[in-house]
PDB file of C-alpha atoms and ligand atoms in Angstrom:
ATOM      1  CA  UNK A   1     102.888  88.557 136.308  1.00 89.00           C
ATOM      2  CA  UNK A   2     105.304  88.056 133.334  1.00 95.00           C
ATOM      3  CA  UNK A   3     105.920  90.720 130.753  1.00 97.00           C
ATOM      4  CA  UNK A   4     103.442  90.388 127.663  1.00 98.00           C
ATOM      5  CA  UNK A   5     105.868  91.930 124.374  1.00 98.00           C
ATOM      6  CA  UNK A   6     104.489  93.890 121.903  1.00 98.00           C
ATOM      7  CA  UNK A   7     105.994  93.856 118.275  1.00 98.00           C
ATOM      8  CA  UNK A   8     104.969  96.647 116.180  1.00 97.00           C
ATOM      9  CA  UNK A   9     105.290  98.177 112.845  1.00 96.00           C
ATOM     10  CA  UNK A  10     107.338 100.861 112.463  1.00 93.00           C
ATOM     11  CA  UNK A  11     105.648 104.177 111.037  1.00 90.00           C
ATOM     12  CA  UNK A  12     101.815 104.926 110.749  1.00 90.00           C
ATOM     13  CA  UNK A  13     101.007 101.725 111.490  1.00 94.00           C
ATOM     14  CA  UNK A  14     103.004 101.887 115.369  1.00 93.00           C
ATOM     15  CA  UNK A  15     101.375 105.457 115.817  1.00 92.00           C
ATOM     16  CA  UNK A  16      97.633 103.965 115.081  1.00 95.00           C
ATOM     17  CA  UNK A  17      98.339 101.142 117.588  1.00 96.00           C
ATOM     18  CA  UNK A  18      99.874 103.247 120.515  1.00 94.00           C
ATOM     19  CA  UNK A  19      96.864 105.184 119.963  1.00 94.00           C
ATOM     20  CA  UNK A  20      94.954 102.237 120.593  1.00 96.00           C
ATOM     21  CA  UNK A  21      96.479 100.830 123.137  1.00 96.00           C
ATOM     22  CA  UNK A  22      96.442 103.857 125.083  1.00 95.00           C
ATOM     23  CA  UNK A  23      92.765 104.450 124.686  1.00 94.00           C
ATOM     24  CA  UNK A  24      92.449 100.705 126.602  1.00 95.00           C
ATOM     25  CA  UNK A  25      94.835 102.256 129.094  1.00 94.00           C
ATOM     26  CA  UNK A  26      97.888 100.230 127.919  1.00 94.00           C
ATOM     27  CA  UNK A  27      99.728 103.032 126.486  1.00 89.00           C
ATOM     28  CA  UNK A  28     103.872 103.552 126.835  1.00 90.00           C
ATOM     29  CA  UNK A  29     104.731 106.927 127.922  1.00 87.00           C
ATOM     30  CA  UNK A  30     108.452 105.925 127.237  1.00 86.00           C
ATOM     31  CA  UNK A  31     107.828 105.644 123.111  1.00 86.00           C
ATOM     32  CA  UNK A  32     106.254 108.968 123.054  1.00 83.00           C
ATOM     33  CA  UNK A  33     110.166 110.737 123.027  1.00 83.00           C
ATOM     34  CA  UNK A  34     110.466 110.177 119.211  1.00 80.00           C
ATOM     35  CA  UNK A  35     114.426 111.282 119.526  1.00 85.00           C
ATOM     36  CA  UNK A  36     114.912 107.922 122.022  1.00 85.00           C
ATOM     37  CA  UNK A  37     117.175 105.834 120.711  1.00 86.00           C
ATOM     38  CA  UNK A  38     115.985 102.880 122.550  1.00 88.00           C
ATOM     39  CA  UNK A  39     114.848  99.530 121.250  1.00 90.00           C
ATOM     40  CA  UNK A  40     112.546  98.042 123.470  1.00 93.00           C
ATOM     41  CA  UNK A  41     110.076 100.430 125.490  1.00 94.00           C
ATOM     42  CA  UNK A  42     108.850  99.436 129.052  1.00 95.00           C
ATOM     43  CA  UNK A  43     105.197  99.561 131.053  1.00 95.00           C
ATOM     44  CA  UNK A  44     106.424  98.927 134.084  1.00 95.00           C
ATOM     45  CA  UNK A  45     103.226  99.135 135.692  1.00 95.00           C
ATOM     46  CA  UNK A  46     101.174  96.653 133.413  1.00 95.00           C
ATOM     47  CA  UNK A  47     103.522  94.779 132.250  1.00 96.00           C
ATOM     48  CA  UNK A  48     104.204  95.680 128.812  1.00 97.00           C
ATOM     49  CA  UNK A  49     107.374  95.826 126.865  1.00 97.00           C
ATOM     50  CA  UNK A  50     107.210  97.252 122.900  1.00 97.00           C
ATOM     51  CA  UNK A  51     109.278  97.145 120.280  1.00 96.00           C
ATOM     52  CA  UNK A  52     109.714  98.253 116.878  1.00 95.00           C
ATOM     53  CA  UNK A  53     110.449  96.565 113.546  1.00 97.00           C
ATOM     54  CA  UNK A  54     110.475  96.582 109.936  1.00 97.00           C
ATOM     55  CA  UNK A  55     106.784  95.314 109.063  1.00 97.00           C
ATOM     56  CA  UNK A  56     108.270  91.803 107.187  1.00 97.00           C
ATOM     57  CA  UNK A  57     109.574  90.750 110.547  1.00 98.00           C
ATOM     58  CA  UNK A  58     106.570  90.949 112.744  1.00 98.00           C
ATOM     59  CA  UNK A  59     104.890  87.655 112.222  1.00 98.00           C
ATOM     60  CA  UNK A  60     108.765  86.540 112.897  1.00 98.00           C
ATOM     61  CA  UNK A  61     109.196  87.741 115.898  1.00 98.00           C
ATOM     62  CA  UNK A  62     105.292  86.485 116.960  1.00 98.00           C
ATOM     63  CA  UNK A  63     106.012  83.306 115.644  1.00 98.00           C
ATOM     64  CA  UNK A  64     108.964  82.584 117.362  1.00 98.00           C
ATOM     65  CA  UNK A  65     107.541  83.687 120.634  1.00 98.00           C
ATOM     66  CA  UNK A  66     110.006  86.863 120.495  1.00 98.00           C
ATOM     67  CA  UNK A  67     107.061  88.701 121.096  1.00 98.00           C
ATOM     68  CA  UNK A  68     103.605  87.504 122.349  1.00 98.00           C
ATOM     69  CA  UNK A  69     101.807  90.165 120.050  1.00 98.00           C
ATOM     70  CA  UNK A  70     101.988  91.859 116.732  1.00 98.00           C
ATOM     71  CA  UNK A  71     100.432  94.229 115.056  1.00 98.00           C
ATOM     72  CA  UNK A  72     100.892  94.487 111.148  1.00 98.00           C
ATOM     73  CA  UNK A  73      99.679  94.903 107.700  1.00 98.00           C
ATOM     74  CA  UNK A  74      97.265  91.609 106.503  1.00 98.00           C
ATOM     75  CA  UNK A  75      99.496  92.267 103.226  1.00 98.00           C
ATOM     76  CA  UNK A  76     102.441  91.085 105.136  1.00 98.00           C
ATOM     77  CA  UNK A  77     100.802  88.352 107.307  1.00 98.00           C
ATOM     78  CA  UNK A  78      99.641  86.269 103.526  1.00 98.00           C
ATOM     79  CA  UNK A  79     102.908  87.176 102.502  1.00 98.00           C
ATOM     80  CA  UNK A  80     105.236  85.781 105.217  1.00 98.00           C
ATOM     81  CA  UNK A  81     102.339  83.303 105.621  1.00 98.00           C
ATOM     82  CA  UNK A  82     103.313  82.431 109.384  1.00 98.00           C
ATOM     83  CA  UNK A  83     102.230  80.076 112.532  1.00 98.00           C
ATOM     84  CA  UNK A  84     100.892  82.504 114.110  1.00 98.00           C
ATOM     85  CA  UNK A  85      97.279  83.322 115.145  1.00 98.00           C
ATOM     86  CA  UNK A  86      95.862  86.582 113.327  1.00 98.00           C
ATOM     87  CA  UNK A  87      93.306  87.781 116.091  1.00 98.00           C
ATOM     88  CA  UNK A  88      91.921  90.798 114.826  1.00 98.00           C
ATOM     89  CA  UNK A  89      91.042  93.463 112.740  1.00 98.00           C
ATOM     90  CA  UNK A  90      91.829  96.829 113.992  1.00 98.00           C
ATOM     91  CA  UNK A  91      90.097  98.527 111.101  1.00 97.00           C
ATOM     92  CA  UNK A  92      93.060 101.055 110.315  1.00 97.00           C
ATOM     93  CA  UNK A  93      95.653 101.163 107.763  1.00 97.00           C
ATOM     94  CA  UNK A  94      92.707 100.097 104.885  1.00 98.00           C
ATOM     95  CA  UNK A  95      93.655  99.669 101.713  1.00 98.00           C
ATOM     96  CA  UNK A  96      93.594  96.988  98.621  1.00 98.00           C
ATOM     97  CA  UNK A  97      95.993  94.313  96.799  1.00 98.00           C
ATOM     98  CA  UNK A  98      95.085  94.941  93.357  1.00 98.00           C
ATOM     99  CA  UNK A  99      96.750  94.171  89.782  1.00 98.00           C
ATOM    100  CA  UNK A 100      97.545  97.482  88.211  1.00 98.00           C
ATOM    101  CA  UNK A 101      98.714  98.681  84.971  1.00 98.00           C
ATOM    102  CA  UNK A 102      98.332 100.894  81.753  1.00 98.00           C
ATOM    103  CA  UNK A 103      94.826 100.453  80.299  1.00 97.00           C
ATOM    104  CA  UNK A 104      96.362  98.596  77.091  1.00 95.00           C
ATOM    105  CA  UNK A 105      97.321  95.502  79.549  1.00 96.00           C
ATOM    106  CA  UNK A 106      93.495  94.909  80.223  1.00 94.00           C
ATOM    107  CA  UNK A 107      93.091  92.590  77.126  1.00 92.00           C
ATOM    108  CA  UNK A 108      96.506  90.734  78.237  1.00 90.00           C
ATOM    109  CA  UNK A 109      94.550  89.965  81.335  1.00 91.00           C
ATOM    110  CA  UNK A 110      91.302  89.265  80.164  1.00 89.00           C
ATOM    111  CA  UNK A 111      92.574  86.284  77.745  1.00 86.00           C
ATOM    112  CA  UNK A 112      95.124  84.754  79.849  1.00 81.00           C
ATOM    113  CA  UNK A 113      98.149  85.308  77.930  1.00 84.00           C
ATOM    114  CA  UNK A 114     101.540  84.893  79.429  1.00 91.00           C
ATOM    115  CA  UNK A 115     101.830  88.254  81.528  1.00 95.00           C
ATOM    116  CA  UNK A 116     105.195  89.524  83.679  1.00 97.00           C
ATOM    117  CA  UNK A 117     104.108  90.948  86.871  1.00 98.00           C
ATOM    118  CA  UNK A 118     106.311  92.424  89.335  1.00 98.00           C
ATOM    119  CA  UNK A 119     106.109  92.709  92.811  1.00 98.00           C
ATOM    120  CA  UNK A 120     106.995  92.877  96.188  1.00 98.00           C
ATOM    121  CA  UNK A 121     104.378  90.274  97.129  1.00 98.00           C
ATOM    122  CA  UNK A 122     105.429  86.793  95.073  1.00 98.00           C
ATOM    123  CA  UNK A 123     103.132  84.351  97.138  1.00 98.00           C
ATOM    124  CA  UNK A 124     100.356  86.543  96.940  1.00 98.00           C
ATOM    125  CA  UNK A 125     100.316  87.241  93.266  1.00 98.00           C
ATOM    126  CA  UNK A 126     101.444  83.464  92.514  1.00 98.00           C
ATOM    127  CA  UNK A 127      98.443  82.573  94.623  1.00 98.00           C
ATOM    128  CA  UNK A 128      96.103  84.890  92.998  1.00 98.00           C
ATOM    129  CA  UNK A 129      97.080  83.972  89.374  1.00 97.00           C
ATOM    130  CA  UNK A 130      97.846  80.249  89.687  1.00 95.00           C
ATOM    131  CA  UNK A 131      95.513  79.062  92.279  1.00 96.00           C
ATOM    132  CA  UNK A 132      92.385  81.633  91.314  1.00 95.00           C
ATOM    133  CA  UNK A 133      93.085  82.975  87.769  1.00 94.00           C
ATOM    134  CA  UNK A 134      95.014  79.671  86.569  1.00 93.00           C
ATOM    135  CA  UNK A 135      96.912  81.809  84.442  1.00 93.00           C
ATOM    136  CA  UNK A 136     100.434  81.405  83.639  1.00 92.00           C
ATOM    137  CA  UNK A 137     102.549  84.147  84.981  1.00 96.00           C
ATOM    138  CA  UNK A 138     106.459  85.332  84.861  1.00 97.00           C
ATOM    139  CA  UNK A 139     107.341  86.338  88.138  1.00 98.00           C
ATOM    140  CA  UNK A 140     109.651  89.062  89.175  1.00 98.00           C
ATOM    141  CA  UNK A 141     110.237  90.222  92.308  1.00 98.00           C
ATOM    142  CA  UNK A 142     111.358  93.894  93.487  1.00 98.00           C
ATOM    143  CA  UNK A 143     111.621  95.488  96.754  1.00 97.00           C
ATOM    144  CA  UNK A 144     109.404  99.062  96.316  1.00 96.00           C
ATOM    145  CA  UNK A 145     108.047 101.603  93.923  1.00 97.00           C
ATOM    146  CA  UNK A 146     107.285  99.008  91.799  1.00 98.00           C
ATOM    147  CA  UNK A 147     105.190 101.196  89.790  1.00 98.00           C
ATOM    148  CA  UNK A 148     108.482 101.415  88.051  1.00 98.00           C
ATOM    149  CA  UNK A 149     108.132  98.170  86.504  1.00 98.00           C
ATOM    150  CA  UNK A 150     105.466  98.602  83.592  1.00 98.00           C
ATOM    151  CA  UNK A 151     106.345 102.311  83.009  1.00 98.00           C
ATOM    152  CA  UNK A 152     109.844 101.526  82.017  1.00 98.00           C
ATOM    153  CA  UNK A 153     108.707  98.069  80.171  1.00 97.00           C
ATOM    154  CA  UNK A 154     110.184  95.784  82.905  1.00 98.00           C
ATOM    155  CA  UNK A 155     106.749  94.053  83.030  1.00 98.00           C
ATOM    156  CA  UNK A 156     103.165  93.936  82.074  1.00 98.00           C
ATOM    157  CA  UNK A 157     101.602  94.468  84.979  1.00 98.00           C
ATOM    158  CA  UNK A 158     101.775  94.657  88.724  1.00 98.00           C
ATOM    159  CA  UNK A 159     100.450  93.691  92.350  1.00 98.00           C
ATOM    160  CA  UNK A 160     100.504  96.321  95.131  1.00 98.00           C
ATOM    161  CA  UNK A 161      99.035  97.704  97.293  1.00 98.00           C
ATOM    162  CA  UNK A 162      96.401 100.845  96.427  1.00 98.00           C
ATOM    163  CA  UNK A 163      95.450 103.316  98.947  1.00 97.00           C
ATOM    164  CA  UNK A 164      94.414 106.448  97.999  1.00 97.00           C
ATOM    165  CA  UNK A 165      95.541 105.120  94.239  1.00 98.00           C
ATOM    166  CA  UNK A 166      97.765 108.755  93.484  1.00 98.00           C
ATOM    167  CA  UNK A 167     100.599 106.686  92.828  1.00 97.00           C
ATOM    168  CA  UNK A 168      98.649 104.942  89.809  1.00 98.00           C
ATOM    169  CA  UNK A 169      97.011 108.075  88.728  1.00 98.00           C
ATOM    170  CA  UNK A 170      99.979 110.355  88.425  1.00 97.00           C
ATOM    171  CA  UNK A 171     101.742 107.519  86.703  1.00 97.00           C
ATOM    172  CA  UNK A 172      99.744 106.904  83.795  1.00 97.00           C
ATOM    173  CA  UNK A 173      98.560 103.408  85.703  1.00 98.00           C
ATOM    174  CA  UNK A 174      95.336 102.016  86.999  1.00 98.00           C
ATOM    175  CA  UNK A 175      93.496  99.230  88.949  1.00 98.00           C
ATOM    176  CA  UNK A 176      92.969  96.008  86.659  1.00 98.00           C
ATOM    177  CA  UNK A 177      91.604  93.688  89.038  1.00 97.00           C
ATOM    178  CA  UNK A 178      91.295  93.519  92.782  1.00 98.00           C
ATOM    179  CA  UNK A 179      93.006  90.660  94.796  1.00 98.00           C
ATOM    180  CA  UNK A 180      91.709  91.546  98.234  1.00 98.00           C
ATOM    181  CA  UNK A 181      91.262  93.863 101.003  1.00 98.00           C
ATOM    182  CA  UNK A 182      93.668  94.769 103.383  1.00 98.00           C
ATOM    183  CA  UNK A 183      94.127  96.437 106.592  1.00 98.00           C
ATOM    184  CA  UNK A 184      96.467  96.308 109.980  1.00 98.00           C
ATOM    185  CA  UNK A 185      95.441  93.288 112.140  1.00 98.00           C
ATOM    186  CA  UNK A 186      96.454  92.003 115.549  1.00 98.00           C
ATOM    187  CA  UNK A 187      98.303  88.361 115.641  1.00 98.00           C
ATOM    188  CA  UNK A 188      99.429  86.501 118.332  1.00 98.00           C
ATOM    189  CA  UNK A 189     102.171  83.630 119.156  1.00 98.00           C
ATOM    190  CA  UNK A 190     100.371  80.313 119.410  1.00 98.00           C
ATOM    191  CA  UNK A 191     101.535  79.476 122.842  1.00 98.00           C
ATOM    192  CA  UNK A 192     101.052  82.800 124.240  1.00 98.00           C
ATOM    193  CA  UNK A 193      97.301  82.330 122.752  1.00 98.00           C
ATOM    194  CA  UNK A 194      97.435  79.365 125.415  1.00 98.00           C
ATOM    195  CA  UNK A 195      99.445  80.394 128.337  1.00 97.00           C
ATOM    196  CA  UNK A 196      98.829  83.963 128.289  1.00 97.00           C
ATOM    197  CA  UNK A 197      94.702  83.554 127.239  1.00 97.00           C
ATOM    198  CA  UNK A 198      93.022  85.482 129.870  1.00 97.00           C
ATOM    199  CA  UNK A 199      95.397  88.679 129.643  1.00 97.00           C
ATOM    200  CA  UNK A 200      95.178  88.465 125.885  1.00 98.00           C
ATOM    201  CA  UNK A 201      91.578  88.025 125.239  1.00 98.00           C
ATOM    202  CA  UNK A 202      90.912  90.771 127.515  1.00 97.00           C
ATOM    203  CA  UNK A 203      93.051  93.206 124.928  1.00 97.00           C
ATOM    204  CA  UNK A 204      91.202  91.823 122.516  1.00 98.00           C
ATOM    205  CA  UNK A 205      87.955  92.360 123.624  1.00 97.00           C
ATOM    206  CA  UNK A 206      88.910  95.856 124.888  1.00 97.00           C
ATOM    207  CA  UNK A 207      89.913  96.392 121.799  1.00 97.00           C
ATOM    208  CA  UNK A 208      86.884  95.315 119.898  1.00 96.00           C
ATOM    209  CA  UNK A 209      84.764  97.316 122.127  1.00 95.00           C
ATOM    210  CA  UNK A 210      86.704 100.400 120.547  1.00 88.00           C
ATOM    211  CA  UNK A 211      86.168  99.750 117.360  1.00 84.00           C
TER     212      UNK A 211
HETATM  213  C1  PRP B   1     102.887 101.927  98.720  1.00 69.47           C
HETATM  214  C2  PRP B   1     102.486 101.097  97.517  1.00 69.47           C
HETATM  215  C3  PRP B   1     102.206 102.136  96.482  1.00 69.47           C
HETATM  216  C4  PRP B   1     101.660 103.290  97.282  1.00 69.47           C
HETATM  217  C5  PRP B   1     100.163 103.333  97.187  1.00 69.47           C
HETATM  218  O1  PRP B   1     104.226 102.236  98.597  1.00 69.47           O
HETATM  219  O2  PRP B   1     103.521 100.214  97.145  1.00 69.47           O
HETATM  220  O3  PRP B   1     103.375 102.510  95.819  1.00 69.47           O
HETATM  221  O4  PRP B   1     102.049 103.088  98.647  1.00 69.47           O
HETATM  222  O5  PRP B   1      99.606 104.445  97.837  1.00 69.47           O
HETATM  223  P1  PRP B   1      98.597 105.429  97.101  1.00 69.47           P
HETATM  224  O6  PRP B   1      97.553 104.591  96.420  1.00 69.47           O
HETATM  225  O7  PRP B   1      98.018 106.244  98.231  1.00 69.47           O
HETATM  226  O8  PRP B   1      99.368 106.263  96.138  1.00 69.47           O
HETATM  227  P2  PRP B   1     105.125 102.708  99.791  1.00 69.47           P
HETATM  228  O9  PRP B   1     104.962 104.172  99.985  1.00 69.47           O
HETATM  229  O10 PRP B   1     104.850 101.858 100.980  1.00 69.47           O
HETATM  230  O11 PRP B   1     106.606 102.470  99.275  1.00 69.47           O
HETATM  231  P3  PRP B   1     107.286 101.377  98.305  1.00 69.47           P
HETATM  232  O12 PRP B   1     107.142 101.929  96.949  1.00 69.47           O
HETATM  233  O13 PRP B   1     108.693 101.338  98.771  1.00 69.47           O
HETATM  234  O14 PRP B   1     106.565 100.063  98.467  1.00 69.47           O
END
C-alpha cells in the first residue's frame, strides 16, 4: 500500500481536521508535539503522511499531486481556482464572503457607480462584480486586515471574509452585500481521485457519516 499525503492548513483549520481524522481512526500521534519542528508527519501504520502549509498553497500542492488530499478554506479554493476535485464539505470553519463598508457606501453600491474595493480575494470580487453585479470596479489588492482600506480612504468598499463580524463592528464597518458562503472543504488530486478511489472514497464516506 502506497502512502496517501495529506496537505493541511495551518492553524484552526489543521486542528479541526486532525480532530476529524482521528475520530475515523486516521489520526497522527506524531503532530500532536506542537514544539516538533518537523515538516511532514508519519502514520506508519495506515499509511498516512501530513503536512502543513500556508492555506494559498493547498490546492497547489493537491493539484500537482504533491499531496493526494487537502483540506482548506472554499475562500481559497475560488480564489486559486485549481484542477483539483473539491470533495467535501466538512461543515467547520463557517463563515461568509461579503462586501463591507461604512453605511454611507450603500448608495455607491446600490447605483452602480465606479467603486474601489480592496481585497485579498481579486478573482472573487472581479467575479462577483463583473460577472453578477456588471458593475465597473477599481481593483486593489492587499494581503490582510484589509479593513484598513475604507477607514483610512484607500477605497470604498471591501470583500472579506465575516465570521463572527467584530472586526466590522468595532471598526465603524458593516456587511453591504453577501457574495457567498464559505466553509473548510476536502479536495483531492485528480489522479489520486482515480488511482487511489477506493481508499479515498472510504475517507470520504467515513467522513460524511460524522458529520
Ligand atoms: C479575517 C478576515 C477579517 C476577520 C473576520 O482576518 O479578513 O479581518 O478575520 O473575523 P470576524 O468577523 O470574526 O471579526 P484574519 O484574522 O484571517 O487576518 P487578515 O486580516 O490578515 O486577513
Amino acid at each position: 500500500m502506497r502512502y496517501l499525503t495529506f496537505a493541511l492548513t495551518k492553524g484552526r483549520l489543521a486542528d479541526k481536521t486532525l480532530a476529524a481524522l482521528e475520530d475515523i481512526g486516521l489520526g497522527c500521534k506524531e503532530m500532536e508535539d506542537k514544539e516538533s519542528r518537523k515538516l511532514i508527519f508519519v502514520n506508519e501504520e495506515m499509511k498516512l503522511k501530513f503536512f502543513l502549509a500556508k492555506g494559498p498553497d493547498v490546492p497547489t500542492y493537491v493539484e500537482y499531486g504533491a499531496a493526494d488530499i487537502g483540506v482548506t478554506g472554499k475562500d481559497i479554493i475560488m480564489e486559486e481556482n485549481r484542477n483539483i476535485f473539491e470533495v467535501l464539505d466538512l461543515g467547520f470553519g463557517k463563515c461568509r464572503m461579503c462586501v463591507c463598508g461604512p453605511e454611507s457606501a450603500k448608495d455607491k453600491l446600490q447605483h452602480h457607480e465606479m467603486i474601489r474595493v480592496a481585497t485579498k480575494y481579486p478573482r472573487i470580487a472581479k467575479d462577483y462584480f463583473h460577472n453578477k453585479k456588471h458593475q465597473t470596479i477599481d481593483m486593489i489588492k492587499l494581503n490582510g486586515s484589509i479593513e484598513l482600506a475604507p477607514i483610512v480612504g484607500l477605497s470604498d468598499v471591501i470583500v472579506d471574509i465575516v465570521e463572527t463580524g467584530t472586526t466590522l463592528r468595532e471598526n465603524g464597518l458593516t456587511v453591504l452585500e453577501e457574495i457567498c458562503p464559505l466553509s473548510a472543504r476536502m479536495v483531492v488530486n485528480q489522479v489520486s481521485m482515480r488511482m487511489e478511489s477506493e481508499r479515498i472514497k472510504n475517507i470520504i464516506n467515513e467522513l460524511k457519516e460524522r458529520l
